[in-house]
PDB file of C-alpha atoms and ligand atoms in Angstrom:
ATOM      1  CA  MET S   1       0.009   0.062   0.133  1.00 90.00           C
ATOM      2  CA  THR S   2       1.438   3.393  -0.897  1.00 93.00           C
ATOM      3  CA  GLY S   3       1.639   6.500   1.188  1.00 95.00           C
ATOM      4  CA  THR S   4      -1.134   8.153  -1.067  1.00 95.00           C
ATOM      5  CA  ASP S   5      -3.132   4.837  -0.652  1.00 97.00           C
ATOM      6  CA  ARG S   6      -2.793   5.334   3.061  1.00 98.00           C
ATOM      7  CA  LEU S   7      -3.793   8.760   3.164  1.00 98.00           C
ATOM      8  CA  ARG S   8      -6.774   8.138   1.026  1.00 98.00           C
ATOM      9  CA  GLU S   9      -7.925   5.576   3.243  1.00 98.00           C
ATOM     10  CA  TYR S  10      -7.225   7.641   6.261  1.00 98.00           C
ATOM     11  CA  VAL S  11      -9.414  10.534   4.677  1.00 98.00           C
ATOM     12  CA  SER S  12     -12.320   8.168   3.755  1.00 97.00           C
ATOM     13  CA  ARG S  13     -12.682   7.233   7.533  1.00 96.00           C
ATOM     14  CA  SER S  14     -12.709  10.691   8.930  1.00 98.00           C
ATOM     15  CA  SER S  15     -15.383  13.177   9.401  1.00 98.00           C
ATOM     16  CA  ARG S  16     -13.502  15.703  11.538  1.00 98.00           C
ATOM     17  CA  ILE S  17     -10.309  16.389   9.498  1.00 98.00           C
ATOM     18  CA  VAL S  18      -8.224  19.523  10.491  1.00 98.00           C
ATOM     19  CA  PHE S  19      -5.500  20.818   7.897  1.00 98.00           C
ATOM     20  CA  PHE S  20      -2.765  22.705   9.440  1.00 98.00           C
ATOM     21  CA  GLY S  21      -0.717  24.575   6.769  1.00 98.00           C
ATOM     22  CA  GLY S  22       1.917  27.014   6.091  1.00 98.00           C
ATOM     23  CA  ALA S  23       3.472  28.791   3.062  1.00 98.00           C
ATOM     24  CA  GLY S  24       4.241  25.437   1.262  1.00 98.00           C
ATOM     25  CA  VAL S  25       0.691  25.259   0.480  1.00 98.00           C
ATOM     26  CA  SER S  26       0.588  28.329  -1.563  1.00 98.00           C
ATOM     27  CA  THR S  27       3.773  27.719  -3.655  1.00 98.00           C
ATOM     28  CA  GLU S  28       2.029  25.945  -6.302  1.00 98.00           C
ATOM     29  CA  SER S  29       0.154  29.023  -6.678  1.00 98.00           C
ATOM     30  CA  GLY S  30       3.243  30.997  -7.402  1.00 97.00           C
ATOM     31  CA  LEU S  31       3.782  32.222  -3.940  1.00 97.00           C
ATOM     32  CA  PRO S  32       7.417  31.927  -2.597  1.00 95.00           C
ATOM     33  CA  ASP S  33       7.815  30.393   0.723  1.00 95.00           C
ATOM     34  CA  PHE S  34      10.038  31.768   3.389  1.00 94.00           C
ATOM     35  CA  ARG S  35      12.762  29.147   4.335  1.00 94.00           C
ATOM     36  CA  SER S  36      13.264  27.063   1.139  1.00 92.00           C
ATOM     37  CA  VAL S  37      16.227  27.677  -0.929  1.00 89.00           C
ATOM     38  CA  ASP S  38      14.149  29.874  -3.203  1.00 89.00           C
ATOM     39  CA  GLY S  39      12.147  31.386  -0.326  1.00 92.00           C
ATOM     40  CA  LEU S  40      11.693  34.884   0.614  1.00 92.00           C
ATOM     41  CA  TYR S  41      14.221  34.860   3.606  1.00 91.00           C
ATOM     42  CA  SER S  42      16.993  32.771   1.539  1.00 89.00           C
ATOM     43  CA  GLN S  43      17.135  36.118  -0.852  1.00 87.00           C
ATOM     44  CA  LYS S  44      19.798  38.944  -0.331  1.00 84.00           C
ATOM     45  CA  TYR S  45      18.827  42.020   1.440  1.00 86.00           C
ATOM     46  CA  ASP S  46      20.465  45.007   3.112  1.00 87.00           C
ATOM     47  CA  VAL S  47      17.835  44.529   5.911  1.00 93.00           C
ATOM     48  CA  PRO S  48      16.865  40.766   6.926  1.00 94.00           C
ATOM     49  CA  PRO S  49      12.891  40.401   5.977  1.00 94.00           C
ATOM     50  CA  GLU S  50      12.342  39.167   9.468  1.00 94.00           C
ATOM     51  CA  THR S  51      13.467  42.286  10.625  1.00 96.00           C
ATOM     52  CA  ILE S  52      11.497  44.453   8.140  1.00 97.00           C
ATOM     53  CA  LEU S  53       8.398  42.346   8.933  1.00 97.00           C
ATOM     54  CA  SER S  54       8.437  43.351  12.561  1.00 98.00           C
ATOM     55  CA  HIS S  55       6.327  45.760  14.639  1.00 98.00           C
ATOM     56  CA  THR S  56       9.479  47.820  15.499  1.00 98.00           C
ATOM     57  CA  TYR S  57      10.364  48.273  11.915  1.00 98.00           C
ATOM     58  CA  PHE S  58       6.702  48.997  10.654  1.00 98.00           C
ATOM     59  CA  TYR S  59       6.720  52.041  13.026  1.00 98.00           C
ATOM     60  CA  ALA S  60      10.277  53.087  12.635  1.00 98.00           C
ATOM     61  CA  HIS S  61      10.686  52.738   8.805  1.00 98.00           C
ATOM     62  CA  THR S  62       7.135  52.866   7.745  1.00 98.00           C
ATOM     63  CA  GLU S  63       7.897  53.932   4.047  1.00 98.00           C
ATOM     64  CA  ALA S  64      10.503  50.945   3.760  1.00 97.00           C
ATOM     65  CA  PHE S  65       7.987  48.703   5.284  1.00 98.00           C
ATOM     66  CA  PHE S  66       5.478  49.050   2.610  1.00 98.00           C
ATOM     67  CA  ARG S  67       7.941  49.138  -0.115  1.00 97.00           C
ATOM     68  CA  PHE S  68       8.969  45.542   0.940  1.00 96.00           C
ATOM     69  CA  TYR S  69       5.409  44.759   1.884  1.00 98.00           C
ATOM     70  CA  ARG S  70       3.893  45.682  -1.616  1.00 98.00           C
ATOM     71  CA  GLU S  71       6.652  44.106  -3.395  1.00 96.00           C
ATOM     72  CA  LYS S  72       7.045  40.904  -1.593  1.00 96.00           C
ATOM     73  CA  MET S  73       3.985  40.065   0.286  1.00 97.00           C
ATOM     74  CA  LEU S  74       0.973  40.783  -1.969  1.00 98.00           C
ATOM     75  CA  PHE S  75      -0.103  38.459  -4.974  1.00 97.00           C
ATOM     76  CA  PRO S  76      -3.418  39.821  -6.143  1.00 96.00           C
ATOM     77  CA  GLU S  77      -3.303  37.615  -9.215  1.00 97.00           C
ATOM     78  CA  ALA S  78      -2.669  34.435  -7.196  1.00 98.00           C
ATOM     79  CA  LYS S  79      -5.189  31.614  -7.584  1.00 98.00           C
ATOM     80  CA  PRO S  80      -5.797  28.740  -5.228  1.00 98.00           C
ATOM     81  CA  ASN S  81      -4.457  25.521  -6.405  1.00 98.00           C
ATOM     82  CA  ALA S  82      -5.446  21.807  -6.053  1.00 98.00           C
ATOM     83  CA  ALA S  83      -4.671  21.757  -2.209  1.00 98.00           C
ATOM     84  CA  HIS S  84      -6.939  24.633  -1.492  1.00 98.00           C
ATOM     85  CA  LEU S  85      -9.727  23.351  -3.810  1.00 98.00           C
ATOM     86  CA  THR S  86      -9.450  19.752  -2.204  1.00 98.00           C
ATOM     87  CA  LEU S  87      -9.661  21.059   1.141  1.00 98.00           C
ATOM     88  CA  ALA S  88     -12.714  23.356   0.542  1.00 98.00           C
ATOM     89  CA  ARG S  89     -14.476  20.104  -1.220  1.00 98.00           C
ATOM     90  CA  TRP S  90     -13.817  18.203   2.000  1.00 98.00           C
ATOM     91  CA  GLU S  91     -15.403  20.874   4.169  1.00 98.00           C
ATOM     92  CA  GLN S  92     -18.494  21.113   1.838  1.00 98.00           C
ATOM     93  CA  GLU S  93     -18.605  17.150   2.144  1.00 97.00           C
ATOM     94  CA  GLY S  94     -18.600  17.250   5.859  1.00 97.00           C
ATOM     95  CA  LYS S  95     -15.341  15.688   6.126  1.00 98.00           C
ATOM     96  CA  LEU S  96     -12.948  18.690   7.046  1.00 98.00           C
ATOM     97  CA  SER S  97     -13.930  20.632  10.211  1.00 98.00           C
ATOM     98  CA  ALA S  98     -11.375  23.473   9.777  1.00 98.00           C
ATOM     99  CA  VAL S  99      -8.237  24.871   8.195  1.00 98.00           C
ATOM    100  CA  VAL S 100      -5.714  26.302  10.526  1.00 98.00           C
ATOM    101  CA  THR S 101      -3.206  28.314   8.380  1.00 98.00           C
ATOM    102  CA  GLN S 102      -0.069  30.463   9.059  1.00 98.00           C
ATOM    103  CA  ASN S 103      -0.739  31.951   5.442  1.00 98.00           C
ATOM    104  CA  ILE S 104      -1.892  35.499   5.142  1.00 98.00           C
ATOM    105  CA  ASP S 105      -3.000  35.210   1.504  1.00 98.00           C
ATOM    106  CA  GLY S 106      -6.703  34.494   1.768  1.00 98.00           C
ATOM    107  CA  LEU S 107      -6.403  31.474  -0.946  1.00 98.00           C
ATOM    108  CA  HIS S 108      -8.410  29.116   1.346  1.00 98.00           C
ATOM    109  CA  GLN S 109     -11.321  31.399   1.387  1.00 98.00           C
ATOM    110  CA  ALA S 110     -10.802  32.091  -2.524  1.00 98.00           C
ATOM    111  CA  ALA S 111     -11.089  28.256  -2.729  1.00 98.00           C
ATOM    112  CA  GLY S 112     -14.372  28.169  -1.091  1.00 98.00           C
ATOM    113  CA  SER S 113     -13.140  27.025   2.695  1.00 98.00           C
ATOM    114  CA  ARG S 114     -15.309  28.793   5.456  1.00 98.00           C
ATOM    115  CA  ARG S 115     -13.953  27.613   8.806  1.00 98.00           C
ATOM    116  CA  VAL S 116     -10.350  29.045   8.400  1.00 98.00           C
ATOM    117  CA  PHE S 117      -8.290  30.095  11.547  1.00 98.00           C
ATOM    118  CA  GLU S 118      -5.633  32.583  10.208  1.00 98.00           C
ATOM    119  CA  LEU S 119      -2.997  32.458  12.907  1.00 98.00           C
ATOM    120  CA  HIS S 120      -1.090  35.217  11.192  1.00 98.00           C
ATOM    121  CA  GLY S 121      -4.025  37.239   9.973  1.00 98.00           C
ATOM    122  CA  SER S 122      -4.711  38.251   6.282  1.00 98.00           C
ATOM    123  CA  VAL S 123      -3.317  40.699   3.739  1.00 98.00           C
ATOM    124  CA  LEU S 124      -7.085  41.288   2.888  1.00 98.00           C
ATOM    125  CA  ARG S 125      -8.001  42.968   6.120  1.00 98.00           C
ATOM    126  CA  ASN S 126      -6.463  46.480   7.006  1.00 98.00           C
ATOM    127  CA  HIS S 127      -7.217  48.984   9.460  1.00 98.00           C
ATOM    128  CA  CYS S 128      -6.221  52.669  10.093  1.00 98.00           C
ATOM    129  CA  VAL S 129      -4.207  52.580  13.570  1.00 98.00           C
ATOM    130  CA  HIS S 130      -5.545  56.002  14.585  1.00 98.00           C
ATOM    131  CA  CYS S 131      -9.509  55.664  13.986  1.00 98.00           C
ATOM    132  CA  GLY S 132      -9.661  51.747  13.395  1.00 98.00           C
ATOM    133  CA  GLN S 133     -11.499  52.390   9.915  1.00 98.00           C
ATOM    134  CA  ALA S 134     -11.199  48.847   8.144  1.00 98.00           C
ATOM    135  CA  TYR S 135      -9.750  48.979   4.567  1.00 98.00           C
ATOM    136  CA  PRO S 136      -9.564  46.213   1.754  1.00 98.00           C
ATOM    137  CA  VAL S 137      -6.194  45.314   0.232  1.00 98.00           C
ATOM    138  CA  GLN S 138      -6.843  47.592  -2.579  1.00 98.00           C
ATOM    139  CA  ALA S 139      -5.793  50.653  -0.303  1.00 98.00           C
ATOM    140  CA  ILE S 140      -2.563  49.245  -0.074  1.00 98.00           C
ATOM    141  CA  LEU S 141      -2.188  47.996  -3.876  1.00 98.00           C
ATOM    142  CA  ASN S 142      -3.684  51.237  -5.304  1.00 97.00           C
ATOM    143  CA  SER S 143      -1.627  53.645  -3.366  1.00 97.00           C
ATOM    144  CA  THR S 144       2.300  54.385  -3.301  1.00 97.00           C
ATOM    145  CA  GLY S 145       4.504  55.173   0.044  1.00 98.00           C
ATOM    146  CA  VAL S 146       2.520  55.043   3.318  1.00 98.00           C
ATOM    147  CA  PRO S 147      -1.047  54.389   2.671  1.00 98.00           C
ATOM    148  CA  LEU S 148      -3.026  56.960   4.725  1.00 98.00           C
ATOM    149  CA  CYS S 149      -6.524  57.003   6.106  1.00 98.00           C
ATOM    150  CA  GLY S 150      -9.083  59.882   5.581  1.00 97.00           C
ATOM    151  CA  CYS S 151      -8.282  60.715   8.959  1.00 98.00           C
ATOM    152  CA  GLY S 152      -4.549  60.926   8.179  1.00 98.00           C
ATOM    153  CA  GLY S 153      -3.727  57.970  10.273  1.00 98.00           C
ATOM    154  CA  VAL S 154      -1.643  55.033   8.666  1.00 98.00           C
ATOM    155  CA  ILE S 155      -3.437  52.089   7.319  1.00 98.00           C
ATOM    156  CA  LYS S 156      -1.931  48.915   8.781  1.00 98.00           C
ATOM    157  CA  PRO S 157      -2.364  45.312   7.463  1.00 98.00           C
ATOM    158  CA  ASP S 158      -4.035  42.881   9.817  1.00 98.00           C
ATOM    159  CA  VAL S 159      -1.237  40.581   9.612  1.00 98.00           C
ATOM    160  CA  VAL S 160       0.738  39.587  12.860  1.00 98.00           C
ATOM    161  CA  LEU S 161       4.282  40.917  12.373  1.00 98.00           C
ATOM    162  CA  TYR S 162       7.130  39.764  14.419  1.00 97.00           C
ATOM    163  CA  GLU S 163       7.039  41.084  18.126  1.00 97.00           C
ATOM    164  CA  GLU S 164       3.371  41.052  17.725  1.00 97.00           C
ATOM    165  CA  GLY S 165       0.891  38.370  19.469  1.00 97.00           C
ATOM    166  CA  LEU S 166      -1.611  36.292  17.836  1.00 97.00           C
ATOM    167  CA  ASP S 167      -5.483  36.705  18.056  1.00 97.00           C
ATOM    168  CA  GLU S 168      -6.619  34.861  21.209  1.00 97.00           C
ATOM    169  CA  LYS S 169      -9.903  34.337  19.440  1.00 98.00           C
ATOM    170  CA  VAL S 170      -8.212  32.781  16.368  1.00 98.00           C
ATOM    171  CA  LEU S 171      -5.776  30.770  18.569  1.00 97.00           C
ATOM    172  CA  ASN S 172      -8.688  29.388  20.820  1.00 98.00           C
ATOM    173  CA  GLY S 173     -10.788  28.228  18.008  1.00 98.00           C
ATOM    174  CA  ALA S 174      -7.762  26.618  16.331  1.00 98.00           C
ATOM    175  CA  VAL S 175      -6.933  24.660  19.402  1.00 98.00           C
ATOM    176  CA  ARG S 176     -10.451  23.482  19.939  1.00 98.00           C
ATOM    177  CA  ALA S 177     -10.720  22.275  16.313  1.00 98.00           C
ATOM    178  CA  ILE S 178      -7.313  20.428  16.689  1.00 98.00           C
ATOM    179  CA  GLU S 179      -8.329  18.900  19.936  1.00 98.00           C
ATOM    180  CA  GLN S 180     -11.508  17.482  18.413  1.00 98.00           C
ATOM    181  CA  ALA S 181      -9.850  16.263  15.170  1.00 98.00           C
ATOM    182  CA  ASP S 182      -9.929  12.575  14.200  1.00 98.00           C
ATOM    183  CA  LEU S 183      -7.159  13.235  11.517  1.00 98.00           C
ATOM    184  CA  LEU S 184      -4.451  16.157  11.834  1.00 98.00           C
ATOM    185  CA  LEU S 185      -3.184  16.695   8.085  1.00 98.00           C
ATOM    186  CA  VAL S 186       0.028  18.974   8.231  1.00 98.00           C
ATOM    187  CA  ALA S 187       1.557  20.335   5.160  1.00 98.00           C
ATOM    188  CA  GLY S 188       3.703  22.888   3.521  1.00 98.00           C
ATOM    189  CA  THR S 189       5.364  24.169   6.797  1.00 98.00           C
ATOM    190  CA  SER S 190       8.935  23.880   8.303  1.00 97.00           C
ATOM    191  CA  LEU S 191       7.191  23.656  11.597  1.00 97.00           C
ATOM    192  CA  THR S 192       9.846  26.374  12.854  1.00 96.00           C
ATOM    193  CA  VAL S 193       7.559  29.284  14.087  1.00 94.00           C
ATOM    194  CA  TYR S 194       5.930  29.447  17.441  1.00 93.00           C
ATOM    195  CA  PRO S 195       3.267  29.665  18.948  1.00 93.00           C
ATOM    196  CA  ALA S 196       1.939  28.275  15.569  1.00 94.00           C
ATOM    197  CA  ALA S 197       3.844  25.395  15.395  1.00 93.00           C
ATOM    198  CA  GLY S 198       3.130  24.395  19.185  1.00 95.00           C
ATOM    199  CA  LEU S 199      -0.560  23.967  18.489  1.00 97.00           C
ATOM    200  CA  LEU S 200       0.102  20.423  17.073  1.00 96.00           C
ATOM    201  CA  ARG S 201       0.633  19.311  20.625  1.00 97.00           C
ATOM    202  CA  PHE S 202      -3.189  19.688  21.258  1.00 98.00           C
ATOM    203  CA  PHE S 203      -3.968  16.837  18.714  1.00 98.00           C
ATOM    204  CA  ASP S 204      -5.108  13.768  20.665  1.00 97.00           C
ATOM    205  CA  ARG S 205      -3.167  10.834  18.917  1.00 96.00           C
ATOM    206  CA  ARG S 206      -5.915   8.304  20.372  1.00 97.00           C
ATOM    207  CA  ARG S 207      -8.446  10.011  18.229  1.00 97.00           C
ATOM    208  CA  GLY S 208      -6.631   9.418  14.752  1.00 98.00           C
ATOM    209  CA  PRO S 209      -3.568   9.665  12.802  1.00 98.00           C
ATOM    210  CA  LEU S 210      -1.181  12.765  12.333  1.00 98.00           C
ATOM    211  CA  VAL S 211      -0.193  12.931   8.668  1.00 98.00           C
ATOM    212  CA  LEU S 212       2.834  15.145   7.283  1.00 98.00           C
ATOM    213  CA  ILE S 213       3.105  16.048   3.612  1.00 98.00           C
ATOM    214  CA  ASN S 214       6.177  18.313   3.238  1.00 98.00           C
ATOM    215  CA  ARG S 215       8.570  18.704   0.425  1.00 97.00           C
ATOM    216  CA  ASP S 216      11.699  19.198   3.034  1.00 97.00           C
ATOM    217  CA  ALA S 217      12.442  17.569   6.192  1.00 97.00           C
ATOM    218  CA  THR S 218      10.880  18.777   9.334  1.00 97.00           C
ATOM    219  CA  GLY S 219      11.215  18.225  13.053  1.00 95.00           C
ATOM    220  CA  MET S 220       7.947  16.576  13.107  1.00 94.00           C
ATOM    221  CA  ASP S 221       9.021  13.883  10.570  1.00 96.00           C
ATOM    222  CA  ASP S 222       9.719  10.871  13.050  1.00 96.00           C
ATOM    223  CA  SER S 223       6.638  11.638  15.013  1.00 94.00           C
ATOM    224  CA  ALA S 224       4.063  11.459  12.047  1.00 97.00           C
ATOM    225  CA  ASP S 225       1.887   8.502  11.566  1.00 97.00           C
ATOM    226  CA  LEU S 226       2.219   9.002   7.846  1.00 98.00           C
ATOM    227  CA  LEU S 227       4.980  10.991   6.227  1.00 98.00           C
ATOM    228  CA  LEU S 228       4.467  11.979   2.544  1.00 98.00           C
ATOM    229  CA  ARG S 229       7.547  13.688   0.936  1.00 97.00           C
ATOM    230  CA  GLY S 230       6.418  15.766  -2.102  1.00 96.00           C
ATOM    231  CA  LYS S 231       3.881  18.693  -3.200  1.00 98.00           C
ATOM    232  CA  VAL S 232       0.953  18.880  -1.228  1.00 98.00           C
ATOM    233  CA  GLY S 233      -1.215  20.033  -4.428  1.00 98.00           C
ATOM    234  CA  GLU S 234      -0.279  17.175  -6.476  1.00 98.00           C
ATOM    235  CA  ILE S 235      -0.745  14.407  -3.513  1.00 98.00           C
ATOM    236  CA  LEU S 236      -4.145  16.055  -2.703  1.00 98.00           C
ATOM    237  CA  ALA S 237      -5.170  16.142  -6.275  1.00 96.00           C
ATOM    238  CA  ALA S 238      -4.200  12.464  -6.911  1.00 95.00           C
ATOM    239  CA  LEU S 239      -6.469  11.193  -3.845  1.00 93.00           C
TER     240      LEU S 239
HETATM  241  N1  APR X   1       4.407  20.913  -1.207  1.00 92.23           N
HETATM  242  C1  APR X   1       4.814  20.601   0.103  1.00 92.23           C
HETATM  243  N2  APR X   1       5.692  21.193   0.909  1.00 92.23           N
HETATM  244  C2  APR X   1       6.110  22.358   0.437  1.00 92.23           C
HETATM  245  C3  APR X   1       5.715  22.855  -1.002  1.00 92.23           C
HETATM  246  C4  APR X   1       4.793  21.992  -1.571  1.00 92.23           C
HETATM  247  N3  APR X   1       4.405  22.391  -2.917  1.00 92.23           N
HETATM  248  N4  APR X   1       6.444  24.086  -1.336  1.00 92.23           N
HETATM  249  C5  APR X   1       7.166  24.363  -0.103  1.00 92.23           C
HETATM  250  N5  APR X   1       7.026  23.311   0.501  1.00 92.23           N
HETATM  251  C6  APR X   1       7.487  23.089   2.123  1.00 92.23           C
HETATM  252  C7  APR X   1       9.146  23.378   2.214  1.00 92.23           C
HETATM  253  O1  APR X   1       9.936  22.368   2.085  1.00 92.23           O
HETATM  254  C8  APR X   1       9.137  24.182   3.718  1.00 92.23           C
HETATM  255  O2  APR X   1       9.479  22.991   4.567  1.00 92.23           O
HETATM  256  O3  APR X   1       7.037  24.072   2.766  1.00 92.23           O
HETATM  257  C9  APR X   1       7.755  24.532   3.898  1.00 92.23           C
HETATM  258  C10 APR X   1       7.622  26.007   4.153  1.00 92.23           C
HETATM  259  O4  APR X   1       8.390  26.365   5.110  1.00 92.23           O
HETATM  260  P1  APR X   1       8.412  27.995   5.606  1.00 92.23           P
HETATM  261  O5  APR X   1       8.918  28.669   4.268  1.00 92.23           O
HETATM  262  O6  APR X   1       9.152  28.160   6.745  1.00 92.23           O
HETATM  263  O7  APR X   1       6.852  28.654   5.850  1.00 92.23           O
HETATM  264  P2  APR X   1       6.182  28.478   7.162  1.00 92.23           P
HETATM  265  O8  APR X   1       6.258  27.256   7.708  1.00 92.23           O
HETATM  266  O9  APR X   1       4.708  28.607   6.673  1.00 92.23           O
HETATM  267  O10 APR X   1       6.534  29.737   8.037  1.00 92.23           O
HETATM  268  C11 APR X   1       5.922  29.946   9.207  1.00 92.23           C
HETATM  269  O11 APR X   1       7.261  32.069   9.087  1.00 92.23           O
HETATM  270  O12 APR X   1       8.179  34.085   8.770  1.00 92.23           O
HETATM  271  C12 APR X   1       7.071  33.369   9.385  1.00 92.23           C
HETATM  272  O13 APR X   1       4.791  34.452   9.308  1.00 92.23           O
HETATM  273  C13 APR X   1       5.753  33.670   8.545  1.00 92.23           C
HETATM  274  O14 APR X   1       3.931  32.289   8.409  1.00 92.23           O
HETATM  275  C14 APR X   1       5.069  32.378   8.461  1.00 92.23           C
HETATM  276  C15 APR X   1       5.928  31.504   9.326  1.00 92.23           C
END
C-alpha cells in the first residue's frame, strides 16, 4: 500500500479532519515560501526580511516597510491550487472541520473554505491605526508610499508582525478544532515558528493519525503516523 493509498484510506474514514498548513501550501499558486532555498528569507537583502516584517520596523521605517510589503507580500493575481480546492471540497462534504493556516494570502477562502483560522492574519484586512477604519487590500495596492486613512492615520495590514501577539479568539478556535480532530493533516510548513507550530501538541493521537506532507524534512517527520515527501497540491489532487 503506497503512502497515497494510506492517506486516501485515512481520509475516507474521517469526518473531522483538521488541516494545518504553511507557506508551502501556496507555492503551487506561485507564491514563494520563506525558508526554502528559493524562499523569501533566502534572498539577499541589506535588512533581513524578519526585521522588516516586525512591529518595531513598521513604526520606525514605515515607508521602507510598505516598499518591501507591496513588492514581496502581495499577490493579487494568485489563484487557489489543488490543495486549497480539495480542502474546500472536503469541508463541503462534511469531512473537514477546519483549516488552520499560517498563511496570510486568503487563498483558502478564495477556494471556498469557510472555517479558516488565520493564525497570522490576512493581507485582505487592513485598518487605520488612529481611528480603526477598516480597508480592503486595494487601499494598499492602489497607493504608493505610506497608505493613509482619510483621518490622516496610517493604514496597517491585519497581519501578525514579528514582536506582535496572535489573536486570542483565533488561537482558541484553532486549538479547539485540533483537540477534536480525528485526522490532523499537516502540510507545507517547516514547523519552525511558534506559537503556531506548538498547536500540534493539542492533537489527541488516540483520536486518529497525524499525517505530514512536506517537500523538505521537518522536526516532526519522525513522529508522524504517515510522512509523505512531495508537493501537497499534487498529492491531494491524486487522492
Ligand atoms: N508542497 C509541500 N511542501 C512544500 C511545498 C509544496 N508545494 N512548497 C514548499 N514546501 C515546504 C518547504 O519544504 C518548507 O519546509 O513548505 C515549507 C515552508 O516552510 P516555511 O517557508 O518556513 O513557511 P512556514 O512554515 O509557513 O513559515 C511559518 O514564518 O516568517 C513566518 O509568518 C511567517 O507564517 C510564516 C511562518
